[in-house]
């Protein structure tokens, strides 16, 4: 089955060009995920508790999920 490719315009708020570059790269990587995973990540992004856990415990989460 083929795939559909489309271009999407997203407004990115950043304080400097380096942040824009990093956010653009991250969004392009997220765009490669399958729909189910992307929807679940979007759901987590709406949770202040999930965001706090990612900010404070990311190294532990990364090690736990990478092995």
Backbone as a chain_set.jsonl record, in Angstrom:
{"seq": "XXXXXXXXXXXXXXXXXXXXXXXXXXXXXXXXXXXXXXXXXXXXXXXXXXXXXXXXXXXXXXXXXXX", "coords": {"N": [[0.84, -1.175, 0.0], [0.547, 2.227, -0.784], [1.8, 5.45, 0.297], [0.744, 8.628, 1.559], [2.005, 11.804, 1.046], [2.338, 14.914, 2.517], [2.596, 18.46, 2.967], [2.805, 20.387, 5.854], [2.018, 23.369, 7.496], [3.29, 24.804, 10.364], [3.09, 26.874, 13.177], [5.798, 27.878, 14.991], [6.917, 28.737, 18.121], [9.669, 30.388, 19.432], [12.657, 31.37, 21.185], [15.023, 31.937, 19.983], [17.026, 31.434, 16.968], [18.341, 28.952, 17.177], [16.728, 27.423, 18.821], [14.474, 27.223, 17.219], [15.503, 25.67, 15.132], [16.072, 23.262, 16.519], [13.49, 22.533, 17.389], [12.19, 22.227, 14.94], [13.627, 20.071, 13.857], [12.974, 18.069, 15.749], [10.177, 17.915, 15.38], [10.074, 16.993, 12.733], [11.181, 14.461, 13.082], [9.257, 13.303, 14.744], [7.16, 13.237, 12.944], [7.722, 11.022, 11.442], [6.865, 8.862, 12.858], [4.513, 6.153, 13.414], [0.929, 6.5, 13.093], [-0.568, 5.711, 15.391], [1.277, 5.786, 17.55], [2.046, 8.478, 17.42], [-0.387, 9.785, 17.982], [-0.758, 8.937, 20.613], [1.464, 10.111, 21.871], [0.782, 12.784, 21.48], [-1.469, 12.903, 23.096], [-0.282, 12.507, 25.619], [1.158, 14.872, 25.696], [-0.657, 16.737, 26.476], [-0.918, 16.506, 29.135], [-0.033, 17.951, 32.091], [1.241, 16.62, 34.188], [2.524, 14.454, 32.922], [4.317, 15.864, 31.305], [5.884, 17.137, 33.252], [7.06, 14.864, 34.417], [8.612, 13.959, 32.261], [10.378, 16.108, 32.009], [11.721, 16.095, 34.478], [12.56, 13.473, 34.949], [13.756, 12.428, 32.666], [16.344, 11.265, 31.911], [16.31, 8.814, 33.371], [13.95, 7.63, 32.378], [14.63, 7.371, 29.687], [16.82, 5.564, 29.796], [15.535, 3.367, 30.914], [13.647, 2.717, 28.909], [15.248, 2.3, 26.703], [16.65, -0.047, 26.912]], "CA": [[0.0, 0.0, 0.0], [1.329, 3.451, -0.879], [1.632, 6.427, 1.358], [0.416, 9.982, 1.139], [2.936, 12.772, 1.595], [1.787, 16.258, 2.473], [3.338, 19.476, 3.689], [1.982, 21.052, 6.856], [2.634, 24.575, 8.031], [3.086, 24.879, 11.808], [3.695, 28.041, 13.8], [6.7, 27.489, 16.069], [7.36, 29.859, 18.943], [11.006, 30.13, 19.968], [13.338, 32.59, 21.625], [16.184, 32.192, 19.13], [17.076, 30.545, 15.799], [18.782, 27.613, 17.56], [15.552, 26.72, 19.333], [13.637, 26.922, 16.047], [16.134, 24.543, 14.432], [15.885, 22.061, 17.332], [12.07, 22.167, 17.363], [11.893, 21.75, 13.585], [14.201, 18.726, 13.746], [12.169, 17.168, 16.577], [8.874, 17.716, 14.728], [10.282, 16.141, 11.559], [11.371, 13.097, 13.573], [7.946, 12.831, 15.199], [6.324, 13.001, 11.767], [8.043, 9.708, 10.892], [6.239, 7.823, 13.678], [3.204, 5.721, 12.922], [-0.179, 7.299, 13.59], [-0.957, 5.304, 16.741], [2.27, 6.308, 18.488], [1.97, 9.93, 17.374], [-1.6, 10.181, 18.701], [-0.518, 8.707, 22.042], [2.371, 11.156, 22.332], [0.006, 14.024, 21.523], [-2.308, 12.809, 24.289], [0.596, 12.76, 26.758], [1.594, 16.269, 25.677], [-1.719, 17.543, 27.089], [-0.904, 16.238, 30.565], [1.042, 18.629, 32.819], [1.959, 15.626, 34.99], [3.411, 13.727, 32.005], [5.376, 16.789, 30.897], [6.773, 17.284, 34.403], [7.835, 13.625, 34.541], [9.625, 13.958, 31.197], [11.388, 17.122, 32.307], [12.499, 15.794, 35.681], [13.051, 12.09, 34.985], [14.042, 11.952, 31.319], [17.458, 10.312, 31.809], [15.881, 7.51, 33.872], [12.966, 7.098, 31.43], [15.364, 7.005, 28.47], [17.577, 4.327, 30.075], [14.552, 2.295, 31.128], [12.998, 2.337, 27.653], [16.244, 2.005, 25.673], [17.223, -1.39, 27.085]], "C": [[0.885, 1.238, 0.0], [1.089, 4.373, 0.298], [1.321, 7.786, 0.752], [1.393, 10.925, 1.816], [2.318, 14.154, 1.448], [2.678, 17.198, 3.267], [2.371, 20.189, 4.616], [2.73, 22.268, 7.362], [2.259, 24.68, 9.506], [3.778, 26.13, 12.322], [4.513, 27.571, 15.002], [7.137, 28.74, 16.806], [8.696, 29.483, 19.57], [11.652, 31.458, 20.337], [14.562, 32.918, 20.769], [16.197, 31.189, 17.975], [17.513, 29.118, 16.132], [17.613, 26.779, 18.073], [14.611, 26.347, 18.185], [14.189, 25.702, 15.314], [15.9, 23.242, 15.192], [14.426, 21.591, 17.301], [11.68, 21.61, 15.994], [12.402, 20.327, 13.392], [13.356, 17.717, 14.531], [10.81, 16.89, 15.927], [8.999, 16.838, 13.489], [10.489, 14.687, 11.97], [10.05, 12.502, 14.054], [7.036, 12.487, 14.023], [6.576, 11.634, 11.141], [7.397, 8.567, 11.676], [4.913, 7.38, 13.08], [2.102, 6.468, 13.669], [-0.539, 6.98, 15.038], [-0.009, 5.89, 17.79], [2.186, 7.828, 18.563], [0.752, 10.443, 18.142], [-1.418, 10.007, 20.208], [0.434, 9.752, 22.62], [1.663, 12.504, 22.431], [-0.894, 14.048, 22.76], [-1.474, 13.088, 25.544], [1.011, 14.225, 26.836], [0.563, 17.202, 26.31], [-1.742, 17.403, 28.606], [0.253, 16.963, 31.246], [1.88, 17.653, 33.656], [2.947, 14.841, 34.119], [4.582, 14.605, 31.578], [6.378, 16.98, 32.028], [7.648, 16.046, 34.579], [8.929, 13.549, 33.479], [10.747, 14.944, 31.496], [12.29, 16.713, 33.465], [13.148, 14.413, 35.657], [13.467, 11.552, 33.626], [15.221, 10.987, 31.247], [17.053, 8.896, 32.281], [14.896, 6.851, 32.897], [13.673, 6.597, 30.166], [16.125, 5.686, 28.67], [16.623, 3.152, 30.209], [13.966, 1.804, 29.811], [13.983, 1.949, 26.562], [16.791, 0.593, 25.767], [16.261, -2.474, 26.718]], "O": [[1.88, 1.282, 0.723], [0.272, 4.095, 1.177], [1.603, 8.046, -0.418], [1.588, 10.852, 3.03], [1.833, 14.516, 0.376], [3.427, 16.764, 4.142], [1.262, 20.55, 4.221], [3.932, 22.206, 7.624], [1.082, 24.65, 9.865], [4.916, 26.415, 11.95], [3.981, 26.942, 15.917], [7.657, 29.681, 16.208], [8.845, 28.413, 20.159], [11.247, 32.521, 19.866], [15.079, 34.034, 20.819], [15.459, 30.204, 18.003], [17.109, 28.174, 15.453], [17.52, 25.583, 17.796], [14.022, 25.266, 18.19], [13.436, 24.811, 14.922], [15.566, 22.224, 14.585], [14.158, 20.394, 17.2], [10.929, 20.638, 15.903], [11.705, 19.479, 12.836], [13.057, 16.634, 14.028], [10.348, 15.749, 15.926], [8.117, 16.022, 13.222], [10.023, 13.777, 11.284], [9.761, 11.333, 13.798], [6.237, 11.554, 14.101], [5.738, 11.136, 10.389], [7.381, 7.427, 11.21], [4.27, 8.123, 12.339], [2.331, 7.004, 14.754], [-0.787, 7.891, 15.828], [-0.456, 6.428, 18.802], [2.248, 8.401, 19.651], [0.85, 11.429, 18.872], [-1.875, 10.841, 20.99], [0.23, 10.225, 23.738], [1.915, 13.275, 23.357], [-1.06, 15.09, 23.393], [-1.912, 13.823, 26.43], [1.196, 14.758, 27.93], [0.886, 18.341, 26.645], [-2.497, 18.099, 29.286], [1.411, 16.624, 31.005], [3.086, 17.842, 33.812], [4.078, 14.591, 34.536], [5.717, 14.133, 31.5], [7.586, 16.984, 31.793], [8.841, 16.163, 34.858], [10.047, 13.122, 33.767], [11.92, 14.652, 31.265], [13.495, 16.961, 33.43], [14.185, 14.21, 36.288], [13.529, 10.336, 33.444], [15.111, 9.963, 30.572], [17.421, 7.904, 31.651], [14.997, 5.655, 32.624], [13.35, 5.529, 29.645], [16.077, 4.801, 27.815], [16.878, 2.071, 29.679], [13.806, 0.598, 29.618], [13.585, 1.324, 25.579], [17.345, 0.083, 24.793], [16.597, -3.655, 26.811]]}, "num_chains": 1, "name": "protein.A"}
